[in-house]
Amino acid sequence: MTFTSSDIPGHEGFAAPVLPTGELASSASAFTKNFVGYQAACSCGWADQRRYPATPDGAKETEYRWWSRHAASLIAAAPPSELVIKSNLLCERIVTLAAERPLAALTLLSQVESWQRTLFDQAVAAAREASVSWAQIGEAMGISKQSAHERFRAHVSS
Ligand SMILES: [Zn+2]
């Protein structure tokens, strides 16, 4: 059994059997009948430190650990996959439009640019109200903490 979220496709959580040596087995395979517990782990290489009993309930506990200790913070910074698809589609359509009707593409792009500014300010304000750091805001936008702060400090209260 694995734990997944469509918003973080590179992360598949699982209850990793803990071998008597303390090492984690990579999956609950037939080779790991002799194990002493479970720890939450992820296909990306993340592994939790807390060990749970080698029981079905113990395995279930690891799912909650994967969510609370690993997936939740990743999902917080991952746009929903359906919106990523729509955003990519809009981009492709504008590329086509620019080739066929460049003036129409420019009109549409100026609309996108105007609501983009407002939405950036709203999202940054919401992040600051939720106590998100300038470093995390910068990371989400692919810019430095300093750049994020300089760009938005006038638009948000803190
Ligand atoms: Zn992961």
PDB file of C-alpha atoms and ligand atoms in Angstrom:
ATOM      1  CA  MET A   1       0.000   0.000   0.000  1.00  0.00           C
ATOM      2  CA  THR A   2       1.291   3.442  -0.905  1.00  0.00           C
ATOM      3  CA  PHE A   3       0.139   6.954  -0.026  1.00  0.00           C
ATOM      4  CA  THR A   4      -0.099   9.524  -2.802  1.00  0.00           C
ATOM      5  CA  SER A   5      -1.461  12.953  -3.728  1.00  0.00           C
ATOM      6  CA  SER A   6      -1.930  14.048  -7.354  1.00  0.00           C
ATOM      7  CA  ASP A   7      -0.492  17.479  -6.450  1.00  0.00           C
ATOM      8  CA  ILE A   8       2.926  16.001  -5.569  1.00  0.00           C
ATOM      9  CA  PRO A   9       3.454  13.318  -8.234  1.00  0.00           C
ATOM     10  CA  GLY A  10       7.107  12.632  -7.313  1.00  0.00           C
ATOM     11  CA  HIS A  11       6.208  11.527  -3.801  1.00  0.00           C
ATOM     12  CA  GLU A  12       4.808   8.107  -2.971  1.00  0.00           C
ATOM     13  CA  GLY A  13       4.665   7.371   0.728  1.00  0.00           C
ATOM     14  CA  PHE A  14       4.827   3.895   2.200  1.00  0.00           C
ATOM     15  CA  ALA A  15       5.193   1.995   5.449  1.00  0.00           C
ATOM     16  CA  ALA A  16       8.844   0.915   5.319  1.00  0.00           C
ATOM     17  CA  PRO A  17       9.564  -2.275   7.281  1.00  0.00           C
ATOM     18  CA  VAL A  18      12.366  -1.779   9.796  1.00  0.00           C
ATOM     19  CA  LEU A  19      14.892  -4.621   9.682  1.00  0.00           C
ATOM     20  CA  PRO A  20      16.432  -6.013  12.907  1.00  0.00           C
ATOM     21  CA  THR A  21      19.607  -4.032  12.039  1.00  0.00           C
ATOM     22  CA  GLY A  22      17.598  -0.794  12.198  1.00  0.00           C
ATOM     23  CA  GLU A  23      17.820  -0.279   8.441  1.00  0.00           C
ATOM     24  CA  LEU A  24      14.679   0.362   6.397  1.00  0.00           C
ATOM     25  CA  ALA A  25      13.595  -2.067   3.700  1.00  0.00           C
ATOM     26  CA  SER A  26      12.793  -0.183   0.490  1.00  0.00           C
ATOM     27  CA  SER A  27       9.288  -1.671   0.333  1.00  0.00           C
ATOM     28  CA  ALA A  28       7.119  -4.278   2.016  1.00  0.00           C
ATOM     29  CA  SER A  29       8.475  -7.091  -0.138  1.00  0.00           C
ATOM     30  CA  ALA A  30       8.510 -10.858   0.395  1.00  0.00           C
ATOM     31  CA  PHE A  31      12.122 -10.548   1.604  1.00  0.00           C
ATOM     32  CA  THR A  32      11.136  -8.553   4.645  1.00  0.00           C
ATOM     33  CA  LYS A  33       9.119 -11.048   6.662  1.00  0.00           C
ATOM     34  CA  ASN A  34      11.561 -10.620   9.537  1.00  0.00           C
ATOM     35  CA  PHE A  35      11.054  -7.000  10.530  1.00  0.00           C
ATOM     36  CA  VAL A  36      10.644  -5.280  13.846  1.00  0.00           C
ATOM     37  CA  GLY A  37       8.416  -2.304  13.024  1.00  0.00           C
ATOM     38  CA  TYR A  38       7.408   0.294  10.479  1.00  0.00           C
ATOM     39  CA  GLN A  39       8.645   3.795   9.708  1.00  0.00           C
ATOM     40  CA  ALA A  40       7.071   6.220   7.266  1.00  0.00           C
ATOM     41  CA  ALA A  41       9.130   6.698   4.101  1.00  0.00           C
ATOM     42  CA  CYS A  42       8.724   8.294   0.682  1.00  0.00           C
ATOM     43  CA  SER A  43       9.870   7.457  -2.844  1.00  0.00           C
ATOM     44  CA  CYS A  44      11.837  10.748  -2.872  1.00  0.00           C
ATOM     45  CA  GLY A  45      14.160   9.377  -0.178  1.00  0.00           C
ATOM     46  CA  TRP A  46      12.566  11.034   2.841  1.00  0.00           C
ATOM     47  CA  ALA A  47      12.225   8.782   5.889  1.00  0.00           C
ATOM     48  CA  ASP A  48      10.691   9.468   9.272  1.00  0.00           C
ATOM     49  CA  GLN A  49      12.596   8.650  12.488  1.00  0.00           C
ATOM     50  CA  ARG A  50       9.652   7.431  14.550  1.00  0.00           C
ATOM     51  CA  ARG A  51       9.103   3.673  14.654  1.00  0.00           C
ATOM     52  CA  TYR A  52       5.685   2.030  14.883  1.00  0.00           C
ATOM     53  CA  PRO A  53       4.785  -1.578  15.781  1.00  0.00           C
ATOM     54  CA  ALA A  54       5.022  -4.258  13.084  1.00  0.00           C
ATOM     55  CA  THR A  55       1.235  -4.531  12.936  1.00  0.00           C
ATOM     56  CA  PRO A  56      -1.436  -3.388  10.464  1.00  0.00           C
ATOM     57  CA  ASP A  57      -2.247  -0.524  12.868  1.00  0.00           C
ATOM     58  CA  GLY A  58       1.437   0.394  12.969  1.00  0.00           C
ATOM     59  CA  ALA A  59       1.517   0.518   9.166  1.00  0.00           C
ATOM     60  CA  LYS A  60      -1.582   2.740   9.200  1.00  0.00           C
ATOM     61  CA  GLU A  61       0.095   5.148  11.644  1.00  0.00           C
ATOM     62  CA  THR A  62       2.906   5.691   9.139  1.00  0.00           C
ATOM     63  CA  GLU A  63       0.419   7.009   6.595  1.00  0.00           C
ATOM     64  CA  TYR A  64      -0.575   9.793   8.979  1.00  0.00           C
ATOM     65  CA  ARG A  65       3.120  10.498   9.650  1.00  0.00           C
ATOM     66  CA  TRP A  66       3.869  10.728   5.916  1.00  0.00           C
ATOM     67  CA  TRP A  67       1.024  13.254   5.561  1.00  0.00           C
ATOM     68  CA  SER A  68       1.769  15.338   8.632  1.00  0.00           C
ATOM     69  CA  ARG A  69       5.584  15.315   8.563  1.00  0.00           C
ATOM     70  CA  HIS A  70       6.286  15.292   4.829  1.00  0.00           C
ATOM     71  CA  ALA A  71       3.411  15.631   2.343  1.00  0.00           C
ATOM     72  CA  ALA A  72       1.458  18.477   3.980  1.00  0.00           C
ATOM     73  CA  SER A  73       4.252  21.057   3.635  1.00  0.00           C
ATOM     74  CA  LEU A  74       4.960  19.957   0.045  1.00  0.00           C
ATOM     75  CA  ILE A  75       1.279  20.173  -0.893  1.00  0.00           C
ATOM     76  CA  ALA A  76       1.077  23.648   0.678  1.00  0.00           C
ATOM     77  CA  ALA A  77       3.603  24.854  -1.925  1.00  0.00           C
ATOM     78  CA  ALA A  78       2.358  22.740  -4.863  1.00  0.00           C
ATOM     79  CA  PRO A  79      -0.306  24.234  -7.135  1.00  0.00           C
ATOM     80  CA  PRO A  80      -3.219  21.841  -7.785  1.00  0.00           C
ATOM     81  CA  SER A  81      -2.360  19.714 -10.825  1.00  0.00           C
ATOM     82  CA  GLU A  82      -5.623  20.679 -12.614  1.00  0.00           C
ATOM     83  CA  LEU A  83      -4.589  24.372 -12.424  1.00  0.00           C
ATOM     84  CA  VAL A  84      -1.088  23.602 -13.701  1.00  0.00           C
ATOM     85  CA  ILE A  85      -2.694  21.856 -16.691  1.00  0.00           C
ATOM     86  CA  LYS A  86      -4.997  24.848 -17.331  1.00  0.00           C
ATOM     87  CA  SER A  87      -2.102  27.295 -16.983  1.00  0.00           C
ATOM     88  CA  ASN A  88      -0.003  25.303 -19.483  1.00  0.00           C
ATOM     89  CA  LEU A  89      -2.983  25.140 -21.839  1.00  0.00           C
ATOM     90  CA  LEU A  90      -3.495  28.919 -21.640  1.00  0.00           C
ATOM     91  CA  CYS A  91       0.186  29.439 -22.415  1.00  0.00           C
ATOM     92  CA  GLU A  92       0.000  27.137 -25.459  1.00  0.00           C
ATOM     93  CA  ARG A  93      -3.159  28.905 -26.705  1.00  0.00           C
ATOM     94  CA  ILE A  94      -1.513  32.323 -26.402  1.00  0.00           C
ATOM     95  CA  VAL A  95       1.531  31.094 -28.353  1.00  0.00           C
ATOM     96  CA  THR A  96      -0.824  29.974 -31.140  1.00  0.00           C
ATOM     97  CA  LEU A  97      -2.832  33.205 -30.936  1.00  0.00           C
ATOM     98  CA  ALA A  98       0.360  35.297 -31.114  1.00  0.00           C
ATOM     99  CA  ALA A  99       1.263  33.555 -34.382  1.00  0.00           C
ATOM    100  CA  GLU A 100      -2.217  33.945 -35.917  1.00  0.00           C
ATOM    101  CA  ARG A 101      -3.519  37.226 -34.429  1.00  0.00           C
ATOM    102  CA  PRO A 102      -0.691  39.022 -32.618  1.00  0.00           C
ATOM    103  CA  LEU A 103      -2.787  42.062 -31.652  1.00  0.00           C
ATOM    104  CA  ALA A 104      -5.386  39.819 -30.004  1.00  0.00           C
ATOM    105  CA  ALA A 105      -2.593  38.033 -28.145  1.00  0.00           C
ATOM    106  CA  LEU A 106      -1.216  41.364 -26.898  1.00  0.00           C
ATOM    107  CA  THR A 107      -4.662  42.418 -25.650  1.00  0.00           C
ATOM    108  CA  LEU A 108      -5.058  39.121 -23.808  1.00  0.00           C
ATOM    109  CA  LEU A 109      -1.541  39.266 -22.363  1.00  0.00           C
ATOM    110  CA  SER A 110      -2.107  42.769 -21.009  1.00  0.00           C
ATOM    111  CA  GLN A 111      -5.256  41.477 -19.264  1.00  0.00           C
ATOM    112  CA  VAL A 112      -3.294  38.588 -17.770  1.00  0.00           C
ATOM    113  CA  GLU A 113      -0.587  41.003 -16.633  1.00  0.00           C
ATOM    114  CA  SER A 114      -3.079  43.297 -14.896  1.00  0.00           C
ATOM    115  CA  TRP A 115      -4.780  40.577 -12.852  1.00  0.00           C
ATOM    116  CA  GLN A 116      -1.441  38.870 -12.201  1.00  0.00           C
ATOM    117  CA  ARG A 117      -0.188  41.922 -10.255  1.00  0.00           C
ATOM    118  CA  THR A 118      -3.314  42.017  -8.093  1.00  0.00           C
ATOM    119  CA  LEU A 119      -3.241  38.271  -7.481  1.00  0.00           C
ATOM    120  CA  PHE A 120       0.453  38.350  -6.504  1.00  0.00           C
ATOM    121  CA  ASP A 121      -0.315  41.012  -3.897  1.00  0.00           C
ATOM    122  CA  GLN A 122      -3.289  39.020  -2.562  1.00  0.00           C
ATOM    123  CA  ALA A 123      -1.350  35.743  -2.384  1.00  0.00           C
ATOM    124  CA  VAL A 124       1.647  37.365  -0.666  1.00  0.00           C
ATOM    125  CA  ALA A 125      -0.635  39.141   1.834  1.00  0.00           C
ATOM    126  CA  ALA A 126      -2.424  35.850   2.574  1.00  0.00           C
ATOM    127  CA  ALA A 127       0.918  34.063   3.006  1.00  0.00           C
ATOM    128  CA  ARG A 128       2.192  36.759   5.420  1.00  0.00           C
ATOM    129  CA  GLU A 129      -1.050  36.598   7.406  1.00  0.00           C
ATOM    130  CA  ALA A 130      -0.492  32.836   7.677  1.00  0.00           C
ATOM    131  CA  SER A 131       3.013  33.554   9.089  1.00  0.00           C
ATOM    132  CA  VAL A 132       4.814  32.315   5.975  1.00  0.00           C
ATOM    133  CA  SER A 133       8.414  33.635   5.880  1.00  0.00           C
ATOM    134  CA  TRP A 134       9.816  35.855   3.125  1.00  0.00           C
ATOM    135  CA  ALA A 135      12.271  33.015   2.384  1.00  0.00           C
ATOM    136  CA  GLN A 136       9.383  30.594   1.734  1.00  0.00           C
ATOM    137  CA  ILE A 137       7.552  33.190  -0.386  1.00  0.00           C
ATOM    138  CA  GLY A 138      10.720  33.755  -2.415  1.00  0.00           C
ATOM    139  CA  GLU A 139      11.248  30.007  -2.814  1.00  0.00           C
ATOM    140  CA  ALA A 140       7.664  29.515  -4.059  1.00  0.00           C
ATOM    141  CA  MET A 141       8.239  32.253  -6.657  1.00  0.00           C
ATOM    142  CA  GLY A 142      11.748  31.138  -7.628  1.00  0.00           C
ATOM    143  CA  ILE A 143      13.353  34.358  -6.353  1.00  0.00           C
ATOM    144  CA  SER A 144      15.443  35.281  -3.301  1.00  0.00           C
ATOM    145  CA  LYS A 145      14.026  36.207   0.090  1.00  0.00           C
ATOM    146  CA  GLN A 146      15.400  39.727  -0.376  1.00  0.00           C
ATOM    147  CA  SER A 147      13.830  40.120  -3.826  1.00  0.00           C
ATOM    148  CA  ALA A 148      10.438  38.929  -2.545  1.00  0.00           C
ATOM    149  CA  HIS A 149      10.578  41.321   0.399  1.00  0.00           C
ATOM    150  CA  GLU A 150      11.630  44.304  -1.725  1.00  0.00           C
ATOM    151  CA  ARG A 151       8.974  43.599  -4.333  1.00  0.00           C
ATOM    152  CA  PHE A 152       6.022  43.163  -1.977  1.00  0.00           C
ATOM    153  CA  ARG A 153       6.793  44.918   1.316  1.00  0.00           C
ATOM    154  CA  ALA A 154       4.936  48.062   0.222  1.00  0.00           C
ATOM    155  CA  HIS A 155       1.832  46.011  -0.606  1.00  0.00           C
ATOM    156  CA  VAL A 156       1.533  44.009   2.614  1.00  0.00           C
ATOM    157  CA  SER A 157       1.404  45.187   6.198  1.00  0.00           C
ATOM    158  CA  SER A 158       4.386  43.210   7.541  1.00  0.00           C
TER     159      SER A 158
HETATM  160 ZN    ZN B   1       8.651  12.614  -0.799  1.00  0.00          ZN
END
